[in-house]
């Protein structure tokens, strides 16, 4: 017994030391494909230069907001920095899961937060929660619109100009849908309530608030039709599929679209991205420090580093997403005479005519078509159930058959064993 105790104590000691000194470890939880190559290694080096301390980043990724949230909300995992979208930031704020950010200890010459903050982003973040300013708890990372990425040699501009293109049988087997329930719910409810939107009896903002049961049922019925036509629900592989001509229509985020358009052009594809005039959503992902974080000072330094303009530019160029950084050097890095001048003064004050990619920086007009998503609280469960019904029925029938076969074999075995037992005891009695 004594020996067992010694072994157990040693095992616990080894396990704890494997976890390492938490002051030297930073746990970052980010979306996949959402950071420049070597940025993490550069942060570790910069951190040591600035503080004289070593830091080791444990970097993990997620594909959907809801998976990330579950790990923190239910699992209480000790990530130091995570990158949720607006409506999840709202939910985390409402449930007291976020720590306020404090950059005051960072010396001015390496404090990148101040210039980073675009008034546009600050304003949008204030809309996240009317009672608590989300700017005190989060620093925006990337943002963008949701729209339709399409192959313009297969799909006309008119066909792609409506969300209903995802239900167009002409493109059966060539349609991809984001595996992101909220980002799909928005466009579908906008399509279904288009008449009321045009008549002005409902607003986009109202449609983004908590759904009625009828709204959810209508969206579900619509998606049941869509799933018969799609070639996949995707979190990240959609951009590759589009860039390799395997799919022609993709309900997607602008960042994936920018990436796919550039990659597709290399093999001669004519991919385009449009935000339908019917209306859409605009989303913002921001760095936050959850309340179970163990290394708040390194987390604060990490968020600050991600705001350094050259780092923001690298992340932006390598992922295709638009940085939330409001520093003018970020805009300058994107100027390209190949594009017609557009008005991005809503983001960079004074920039009324700049030659930048309108898929990357949406025009003022596009922005005006979009609403922000909000947390649905308890109703989120209804959405998640609806989503799994829609995706579940699409599931692999082989799995269902295998499970059914295993259950049947188990029942047969149980019945046979019992019958044999009875036979044996009868024979004994005789
Ligand atoms: C990139 C993820 C983008 C997140 N893979 C959009 N909210």
Short mmCIF file of C-alpha atoms and ligand atoms in Angstrom, two decimals:
data_model
loop_
_atom_site.label_atom_id
_atom_site.label_comp_id
_atom_site.label_asym_id
_atom_site.label_seq_id
_atom_site.Cartn_x
_atom_site.Cartn_y
_atom_site.Cartn_z
CA UNK A 1 0.00 0.00 0.00
CA UNK A 2 2.84 2.30 1.00
CA UNK A 3 4.55 1.55 -2.32
CA UNK A 4 1.39 2.35 -4.26
CA UNK A 5 1.12 5.70 -2.49
CA UNK A 6 4.74 6.60 -3.39
CA UNK A 7 4.10 5.68 -7.05
CA UNK A 8 0.92 7.76 -7.15
CA UNK A 9 2.67 10.78 -5.62
CA UNK A 10 5.51 10.46 -8.17
CA UNK A 11 3.01 10.22 -11.06
CA UNK A 12 1.20 13.35 -9.89
CA UNK A 13 4.52 15.19 -9.55
CA UNK A 14 5.58 14.20 -13.09
CA UNK A 15 2.17 15.20 -14.51
CA UNK A 16 2.37 18.61 -12.84
CA UNK A 17 5.90 19.26 -13.99
CA UNK A 18 4.92 18.29 -17.58
CA UNK A 19 2.33 21.05 -17.50
CA UNK A 20 5.36 23.29 -16.92
CA UNK A 21 5.72 26.56 -15.06
CA UNK A 22 2.53 28.38 -15.99
CA UNK A 23 4.29 31.74 -15.82
CA UNK A 24 6.41 30.49 -18.73
CA UNK A 25 3.51 29.02 -20.70
CA UNK A 26 0.87 30.87 -22.69
CA UNK A 27 -2.14 28.92 -23.92
CA UNK A 28 -3.68 30.46 -27.04
CA UNK A 29 -6.89 29.14 -28.58
CA UNK A 30 -7.59 30.56 -32.05
CA UNK A 31 -9.51 29.72 -35.21
CA UNK A 32 -7.68 27.45 -37.62
CA UNK A 33 -5.91 29.08 -40.61
CA UNK A 34 -6.07 32.42 -38.83
CA UNK A 35 -2.50 33.55 -38.17
CA UNK A 36 0.66 34.18 -40.18
CA UNK A 37 3.36 31.55 -40.30
CA UNK A 38 6.05 32.06 -37.64
CA UNK A 39 4.08 34.78 -35.85
CA UNK A 40 3.93 32.63 -32.73
CA UNK A 41 7.69 31.97 -32.83
CA UNK A 42 8.31 35.69 -33.36
CA UNK A 43 6.13 36.50 -30.37
CA UNK A 44 8.12 34.12 -28.15
CA UNK A 45 11.34 35.84 -29.23
CA UNK A 46 9.94 39.37 -28.83
CA UNK A 47 8.54 38.52 -25.40
CA UNK A 48 11.95 37.40 -24.20
CA UNK A 49 13.60 40.53 -25.61
CA UNK A 50 11.11 42.76 -23.83
CA UNK A 51 10.78 41.00 -20.49
CA UNK A 52 13.95 38.94 -20.21
CA UNK A 53 11.67 35.96 -19.50
CA UNK A 54 11.10 32.87 -21.57
CA UNK A 55 7.63 32.07 -22.85
CA UNK A 56 6.38 28.94 -24.55
CA UNK A 57 3.12 29.26 -26.50
CA UNK A 58 0.80 26.27 -26.54
CA UNK A 59 -1.28 27.02 -29.61
CA UNK A 60 -4.56 25.20 -30.25
CA UNK A 61 -7.20 25.81 -32.89
CA UNK A 62 -10.96 25.45 -33.30
CA UNK A 63 -13.30 25.51 -36.31
CA UNK A 64 -16.53 26.77 -34.80
CA UNK A 65 -17.28 29.29 -32.07
CA UNK A 66 -19.56 26.89 -30.23
CA UNK A 67 -16.82 24.25 -29.81
CA UNK A 68 -14.48 26.85 -28.35
CA UNK A 69 -17.14 28.20 -26.01
CA UNK A 70 -18.04 24.74 -24.68
CA UNK A 71 -14.43 24.15 -23.62
CA UNK A 72 -14.45 27.31 -21.55
CA UNK A 73 -18.07 27.52 -20.42
CA UNK A 74 -18.48 23.84 -19.52
CA UNK A 75 -14.91 22.55 -19.40
CA UNK A 76 -13.38 25.58 -17.54
CA UNK A 77 -10.22 25.05 -19.59
CA UNK A 78 -7.39 27.37 -18.68
CA UNK A 79 -6.75 29.08 -22.03
CA UNK A 80 -5.07 32.45 -21.54
CA UNK A 81 -6.21 34.07 -24.80
CA UNK A 82 -9.05 33.06 -27.11
CA UNK A 83 -10.60 34.63 -30.19
CA UNK A 84 -14.41 34.43 -30.20
CA UNK A 85 -16.79 36.22 -32.55
CA UNK A 86 -18.98 39.15 -31.49
CA UNK A 87 -22.07 37.21 -30.32
CA UNK A 88 -19.89 34.84 -28.31
CA UNK A 89 -18.02 37.78 -26.77
CA UNK A 90 -21.47 39.07 -25.79
CA UNK A 91 -22.40 35.71 -24.27
CA UNK A 92 -19.10 35.46 -22.38
CA UNK A 93 -19.55 39.00 -21.09
CA UNK A 94 -23.10 38.27 -19.97
CA UNK A 95 -22.01 35.18 -18.09
CA UNK A 96 -19.01 36.83 -16.41
CA UNK A 97 -16.50 34.66 -18.28
CA UNK A 98 -14.18 37.50 -19.32
CA UNK A 99 -11.52 39.44 -17.46
CA UNK A 100 -11.15 43.18 -18.14
CA UNK A 101 -8.06 44.02 -20.20
CA UNK A 102 -5.37 46.25 -18.79
CA UNK A 103 -2.51 47.43 -20.98
CA UNK A 104 -1.28 50.15 -18.61
CA UNK A 105 1.81 48.18 -17.53
CA UNK A 106 3.12 48.01 -21.12
CA UNK A 107 5.66 50.81 -21.82
CA UNK A 108 4.46 53.41 -24.35
CA UNK A 109 7.13 52.62 -26.92
CA UNK A 110 5.91 49.03 -27.28
CA UNK A 111 2.24 49.64 -26.60
CA UNK A 112 0.46 49.03 -29.91
CA UNK A 113 -3.08 49.12 -28.61
CA UNK A 114 -3.77 52.85 -28.84
CA UNK A 115 -3.19 53.37 -32.56
CA UNK A 116 -4.67 50.00 -33.39
CA UNK A 117 -8.18 51.00 -32.50
CA UNK A 118 -10.26 52.10 -35.44
CA UNK A 119 -13.24 54.27 -34.38
CA UNK A 120 -15.43 52.05 -36.56
CA UNK A 121 -14.42 48.89 -34.71
CA UNK A 122 -14.78 50.61 -31.34
CA UNK A 123 -18.29 51.70 -32.30
CA UNK A 124 -19.27 48.20 -33.43
CA UNK A 125 -17.86 46.70 -30.24
CA UNK A 126 -19.97 49.12 -28.20
CA UNK A 127 -23.02 47.62 -29.92
CA UNK A 128 -22.13 44.15 -28.65
CA UNK A 129 -23.57 44.83 -25.21
CA UNK A 130 -25.44 48.05 -24.32
CA UNK A 131 -24.54 47.75 -20.61
CA UNK A 132 -20.91 46.64 -20.67
CA UNK A 133 -18.41 48.17 -23.12
CA UNK A 134 -16.92 45.17 -24.96
CA UNK A 135 -13.85 47.36 -25.78
CA UNK A 136 -12.82 46.99 -22.13
CA UNK A 137 -12.75 43.19 -22.48
CA UNK A 138 -11.69 42.54 -26.04
CA UNK A 139 -9.37 43.78 -28.78
CA UNK A 140 -10.64 43.12 -32.29
CA UNK A 141 -8.46 40.88 -34.45
CA UNK A 142 -10.12 40.33 -37.85
CA UNK A 143 -13.52 41.14 -39.22
CA UNK A 144 -15.55 40.80 -42.38
CA UNK A 145 -18.81 40.10 -44.10
CA UNK A 146 -20.61 36.87 -44.99
CA UNK A 147 -21.45 36.46 -48.67
CA UNK A 148 -21.41 34.23 -51.71
CA UNK A 149 -18.13 33.11 -53.25
CA UNK A 150 -18.79 31.79 -56.74
CA UNK A 151 -17.15 30.60 -59.90
CA UNK A 152 -18.13 33.27 -62.42
CA UNK A 153 -17.59 30.91 -65.38
CA UNK A 154 -20.30 28.58 -64.05
CA UNK A 155 -22.60 30.90 -62.12
CA UNK A 156 -23.81 34.24 -63.47
CA UNK A 157 -23.59 37.45 -61.44
CA UNK A 158 -27.42 37.53 -61.38
CA UNK A 159 -27.63 33.97 -60.04
CA UNK A 160 -25.07 34.74 -57.33
CA UNK A 161 -26.73 38.03 -56.37
CA UNK A 162 -29.26 36.24 -54.16
CA UNK A 163 -28.77 33.92 -51.18
CA UNK A 164 -31.21 31.59 -52.87
CA UNK A 165 -28.34 30.47 -55.12
CA UNK A 166 -27.56 27.93 -52.35
CA UNK A 167 -30.94 26.32 -53.16
CA UNK A 168 -30.55 26.47 -56.93
CA UNK A 169 -30.82 22.89 -58.31
CA UNK A 170 -28.74 23.93 -61.29
CA UNK A 171 -25.70 23.79 -58.99
CA UNK A 172 -26.55 20.53 -57.24
CA UNK A 173 -23.42 18.83 -55.92
CA UNK A 174 -21.35 22.01 -56.34
CA UNK A 175 -22.54 24.00 -53.33
CA UNK A 176 -20.67 24.40 -50.05
CA UNK A 177 -22.13 25.71 -46.82
CA UNK A 178 -20.18 27.01 -43.81
CA UNK A 179 -20.46 24.74 -40.83
CA UNK A 180 -21.35 27.72 -38.66
CA UNK A 181 -24.99 27.68 -37.52
CA UNK A 182 -25.33 31.39 -36.76
CA UNK A 183 -23.60 32.53 -39.96
CA UNK A 184 -25.95 30.36 -42.00
CA UNK A 185 -29.10 31.17 -40.04
CA UNK A 186 -28.66 34.91 -40.84
CA UNK A 187 -28.69 34.65 -44.66
CA UNK A 188 -31.50 32.09 -44.63
CA UNK A 189 -33.83 34.11 -42.42
CA UNK A 190 -33.02 37.19 -44.54
CA UNK A 191 -34.07 35.23 -47.64
CA UNK A 192 -37.24 33.92 -46.05
CA UNK A 193 -38.33 37.31 -44.68
CA UNK A 194 -37.20 39.30 -47.74
CA UNK A 195 -40.69 40.61 -48.54
CA UNK A 196 -41.14 42.03 -45.03
CA UNK A 197 -37.62 43.49 -45.11
CA UNK A 198 -38.43 45.28 -48.35
CA UNK A 199 -41.78 46.51 -47.05
CA UNK A 200 -40.03 47.77 -43.92
CA UNK A 201 -42.21 45.78 -41.50
CA UNK A 202 -39.14 44.11 -40.05
CA UNK A 203 -35.49 45.25 -39.84
CA UNK A 204 -32.28 43.31 -40.32
CA UNK A 205 -31.34 44.03 -36.70
CA UNK A 206 -34.62 42.53 -35.52
CA UNK A 207 -33.99 39.40 -37.56
CA UNK A 208 -30.62 38.93 -35.86
CA UNK A 209 -32.18 38.96 -32.38
CA UNK A 210 -33.72 35.88 -30.71
CA UNK A 211 -35.70 33.78 -33.21
CA UNK A 212 -39.31 32.68 -32.83
CA UNK A 213 -39.98 28.95 -33.02
CA UNK A 214 -41.54 29.58 -36.42
CA UNK A 215 -38.38 31.32 -37.67
CA UNK A 216 -36.31 28.33 -36.61
CA UNK A 217 -38.75 25.86 -38.17
CA UNK A 218 -38.78 27.82 -41.44
CA UNK A 219 -34.98 27.99 -41.55
CA UNK A 220 -34.80 24.26 -40.82
CA UNK A 221 -37.20 23.43 -43.66
CA UNK A 222 -35.16 25.62 -46.01
CA UNK A 223 -31.89 23.97 -44.99
CA UNK A 224 -33.42 20.52 -45.48
CA UNK A 225 -33.82 21.44 -49.14
CA UNK A 226 -30.32 22.91 -49.29
CA UNK A 227 -28.65 19.81 -47.84
CA UNK A 228 -29.89 17.71 -50.75
CA UNK A 229 -27.88 19.93 -53.09
CA UNK A 230 -24.64 20.50 -51.26
CA UNK A 231 -21.30 18.79 -51.55
CA UNK A 232 -20.32 19.62 -47.96
CA UNK A 233 -20.56 21.55 -44.72
CA UNK A 234 -17.14 23.06 -44.27
CA UNK A 235 -15.25 25.04 -41.69
CA UNK A 236 -12.03 25.55 -43.61
CA UNK A 237 -11.73 23.29 -46.62
CA UNK A 238 -14.28 25.24 -48.70
CA UNK A 239 -11.74 27.76 -49.88
CA UNK A 240 -9.52 24.99 -51.26
CA UNK A 241 -12.47 23.27 -52.94
CA UNK A 242 -13.43 26.50 -54.66
CA UNK A 243 -9.83 27.28 -55.64
CA UNK A 244 -9.50 23.78 -57.14
CA UNK A 245 -12.75 24.02 -59.13
CA UNK A 246 -14.41 21.24 -57.11
CA UNK A 247 -17.29 23.49 -56.03
CA UNK A 248 -18.86 26.54 -57.66
CA UNK A 249 -20.96 28.20 -54.96
CA UNK A 250 -19.92 28.74 -51.38
CA UNK A 251 -21.69 30.54 -48.54
CA UNK A 252 -18.55 31.92 -47.02
CA UNK A 253 -16.67 34.63 -45.15
CA UNK A 254 -14.93 37.38 -47.08
CA UNK A 255 -11.47 36.30 -45.83
CA UNK A 256 -11.80 32.78 -47.25
CA UNK A 257 -13.08 34.39 -50.45
CA UNK A 258 -10.01 36.66 -50.79
CA UNK A 259 -7.74 33.64 -50.29
CA UNK A 260 -9.67 31.45 -52.78
CA UNK A 261 -9.89 34.19 -55.42
CA UNK A 262 -6.09 34.62 -55.35
CA UNK A 263 -5.37 30.89 -55.34
CA UNK A 264 -7.98 30.15 -58.02
CA UNK A 265 -6.54 32.82 -60.31
CA UNK A 266 -3.27 30.87 -60.37
CA UNK A 267 -4.99 28.07 -62.28
CA UNK A 268 -7.12 30.45 -64.34
CA UNK A 269 -10.36 30.35 -62.32
CA UNK A 270 -12.58 33.39 -62.26
CA UNK A 271 -13.84 33.38 -58.66
CA UNK A 272 -15.85 36.32 -57.32
CA UNK A 273 -17.43 37.32 -54.02
CA UNK A 274 -20.68 39.20 -53.50
CA UNK A 275 -22.69 40.31 -50.51
CA UNK A 276 -26.30 40.04 -51.72
CA UNK A 277 -28.30 43.28 -51.70
CA UNK A 278 -30.95 41.37 -49.71
CA UNK A 279 -28.79 41.96 -46.63
CA UNK A 280 -26.15 40.07 -44.66
CA UNK A 281 -24.14 39.96 -41.49
CA UNK A 282 -20.89 41.63 -40.54
CA UNK A 283 -18.80 39.85 -37.91
CA UNK A 284 -15.85 40.71 -35.68
CA UNK A 285 -13.50 38.31 -33.90
CA UNK A 286 -11.66 39.65 -30.88
CA UNK A 287 -8.97 38.56 -28.44
CA UNK A 288 -10.26 38.04 -24.92
CA UNK A 289 -8.84 36.70 -21.65
CA UNK A 290 -11.21 34.14 -20.08
CA UNK A 291 -11.61 34.09 -16.33
CA UNK A 292 -9.88 30.67 -16.05
CA UNK A 293 -6.68 32.10 -17.60
CA UNK A 294 -3.46 31.38 -15.67
CA UNK A 295 -1.05 33.77 -17.34
CA UNK A 296 -2.73 37.14 -17.65
CA UNK A 297 0.44 39.20 -18.11
CA UNK A 298 1.70 37.10 -21.05
CA UNK A 299 -1.82 37.07 -22.50
CA UNK A 300 -1.87 40.87 -22.37
CA UNK A 301 1.53 41.04 -24.08
CA UNK A 302 0.31 38.61 -26.77
CA UNK A 303 -2.76 40.71 -27.58
CA UNK A 304 -0.55 43.78 -27.71
CA UNK A 305 1.93 42.05 -30.07
CA UNK A 306 -0.89 41.02 -32.40
CA UNK A 307 -1.74 44.72 -32.73
CA UNK A 308 1.74 45.68 -33.96
CA UNK A 309 1.05 46.96 -37.48
CA UNK A 310 3.64 44.79 -39.27
CA UNK A 311 2.29 41.69 -37.48
CA UNK A 312 -1.28 42.70 -38.38
CA UNK A 313 -0.23 43.03 -42.03
CA UNK A 314 1.44 39.61 -42.03
CA UNK A 315 -1.61 37.94 -40.48
CA UNK A 316 -3.86 39.68 -42.95
CA UNK A 317 -1.86 38.82 -46.03
CA UNK A 318 -1.35 35.19 -45.11
CA UNK A 319 -4.94 34.41 -44.10
CA UNK A 320 -6.90 36.60 -46.54
CA UNK A 321 -8.83 38.18 -43.65
CA UNK A 322 -9.10 41.88 -42.97
CA UNK A 323 -7.30 43.11 -39.91
CA UNK A 324 -9.20 45.26 -37.43
CA UNK A 325 -6.07 47.38 -37.06
CA UNK A 326 -6.79 51.04 -37.76
CA UNK A 327 -3.16 52.09 -38.23
CA UNK A 328 -2.78 53.89 -41.57
CA UNK A 329 0.23 51.72 -42.51
CA UNK A 330 -2.16 48.74 -42.67
CA UNK A 331 -4.31 50.49 -45.28
CA UNK A 332 -1.23 51.65 -47.20
CA UNK A 333 0.04 48.08 -47.39
CA UNK A 334 -3.12 47.07 -49.27
CA UNK A 335 -3.20 49.81 -51.91
CA UNK A 336 -3.14 48.35 -55.40
CA UNK A 337 -3.87 50.40 -58.53
CA UNK A 338 -5.42 47.29 -60.11
CA UNK A 339 -8.58 48.04 -58.07
CA UNK A 340 -11.02 50.90 -58.62
CA UNK A 341 -11.00 53.50 -55.85
CA UNK A 342 -13.54 52.88 -53.08
CA UNK A 343 -14.70 54.76 -50.00
CA UNK A 344 -13.37 53.19 -46.80
CA UNK A 345 -13.56 56.37 -44.74
CA UNK A 346 -15.93 54.63 -42.30
CA UNK A 347 -12.83 52.69 -41.20
CA UNK A 348 -9.91 55.00 -42.00
CA UNK A 349 -11.17 58.58 -41.57
CA UNK A 350 -10.47 60.63 -44.71
CA UNK A 351 -9.94 57.57 -46.99
CA UNK A 352 -12.75 58.36 -49.41
CA UNK A 353 -11.07 57.13 -52.59
CA UNK A 354 -8.54 54.35 -52.13
CA UNK A 355 -7.59 51.59 -54.53
CA UNK A 356 -8.08 48.50 -52.34
CA UNK A 357 -9.72 45.13 -52.87
CA UNK A 358 -13.46 45.60 -52.17
CA UNK A 359 -13.73 41.94 -51.10
CA UNK A 360 -11.18 42.64 -48.38
CA UNK A 361 -12.36 46.09 -47.28
CA UNK A 362 -16.12 46.21 -47.86
CA UNK A 363 -17.42 49.43 -49.38
CA UNK A 364 -19.55 51.76 -47.29
CA UNK A 365 -22.55 50.53 -49.26
CA UNK A 366 -21.83 46.85 -48.41
CA UNK A 367 -21.43 47.70 -44.75
CA UNK A 368 -24.80 49.38 -44.76
CA UNK A 369 -26.40 46.13 -45.97
CA UNK A 370 -25.13 44.21 -42.94
CA UNK A 371 -26.25 43.67 -39.36
CA UNK A 372 -24.39 42.40 -36.31
CA UNK A 373 -25.26 39.02 -34.79
CA UNK A 374 -26.29 38.91 -31.14
CA UNK A 375 -26.24 36.28 -28.44
CA UNK A 376 -29.49 34.34 -28.13
CA UNK A 377 -28.93 33.12 -24.57
CA UNK A 378 -31.08 30.03 -23.86
CA UNK A 379 -32.41 29.96 -27.45
CA UNK A 380 -28.96 28.97 -28.67
CA UNK A 381 -29.79 25.39 -27.65
CA UNK A 382 -32.74 25.40 -30.06
CA UNK A 383 -30.46 26.49 -32.88
CA UNK A 384 -27.89 23.82 -32.06
CA UNK A 385 -30.59 21.10 -32.02
CA UNK A 386 -31.98 22.35 -35.32
CA UNK A 387 -28.47 22.37 -36.80
CA UNK A 388 -27.74 18.82 -35.74
CA UNK A 389 -31.09 17.65 -37.15
CA UNK A 390 -30.24 19.29 -40.47
CA UNK A 391 -26.72 17.89 -40.52
CA UNK A 392 -27.53 14.61 -38.76
CA UNK A 393 -30.03 13.46 -41.35
CA UNK A 394 -27.37 14.05 -43.89
CA UNK A 395 -25.23 11.69 -41.87
CA UNK A 396 -23.54 8.68 -43.06
CA UNK A 397 -26.13 5.90 -43.28
CA UNK A 398 -23.37 3.29 -43.00
CA UNK A 399 -22.73 4.41 -39.40
CA UNK A 400 -26.43 4.04 -38.61
CA UNK A 401 -26.53 0.57 -40.18
CA UNK A 402 -23.37 -0.54 -38.34
CA UNK A 403 -24.77 0.66 -34.98
CA UNK A 404 -28.11 -1.08 -35.68
CA UNK A 405 -26.29 -4.31 -36.61
CA UNK A 406 -24.17 -4.23 -33.43
CA UNK A 407 -27.32 -3.71 -31.29
CA UNK A 408 -29.10 -6.62 -33.05
CA UNK A 409 -26.13 -8.95 -32.62
CA UNK A 410 -25.93 -8.04 -28.92
CA UNK A 411 -29.65 -8.77 -28.45
CA UNK A 412 -29.37 -12.08 -30.31
CA UNK A 413 -26.34 -13.10 -28.24
CA UNK A 414 -28.15 -12.19 -25.00
CA UNK A 415 -31.28 -14.17 -25.97
CA UNK A 416 -29.24 -17.20 -27.09
CA UNK A 417 -27.10 -17.28 -23.95
CA UNK A 418 -30.20 -17.12 -21.78
CA UNK A 419 -31.92 -19.89 -23.74
CA UNK A 420 -28.84 -22.10 -23.46
CA UNK A 421 -28.69 -21.47 -19.71
CA UNK A 422 -32.36 -22.44 -19.35
CA UNK A 423 -31.80 -25.58 -21.47
CA UNK A 424 -28.82 -26.56 -19.30
CA UNK A 425 -30.68 -26.08 -16.02
CA UNK A 426 -33.66 -28.05 -17.40
CA UNK A 427 -31.32 -30.88 -18.39
CA UNK A 428 -29.71 -30.83 -14.94
CA UNK A 429 -33.11 -31.03 -13.25
CA UNK A 430 -34.01 -34.01 -15.40
C1 LIG B 1 -10.66 31.28 -40.46
C2 LIG B 1 -11.77 31.53 -39.51
C3 LIG B 1 -12.44 32.81 -39.68
C4 LIG B 1 -13.39 33.11 -38.62
N1 LIG B 1 -10.37 29.93 -40.60
C5 LIG B 1 -14.48 34.00 -39.03
N2 LIG B 1 -15.25 34.40 -37.95
#
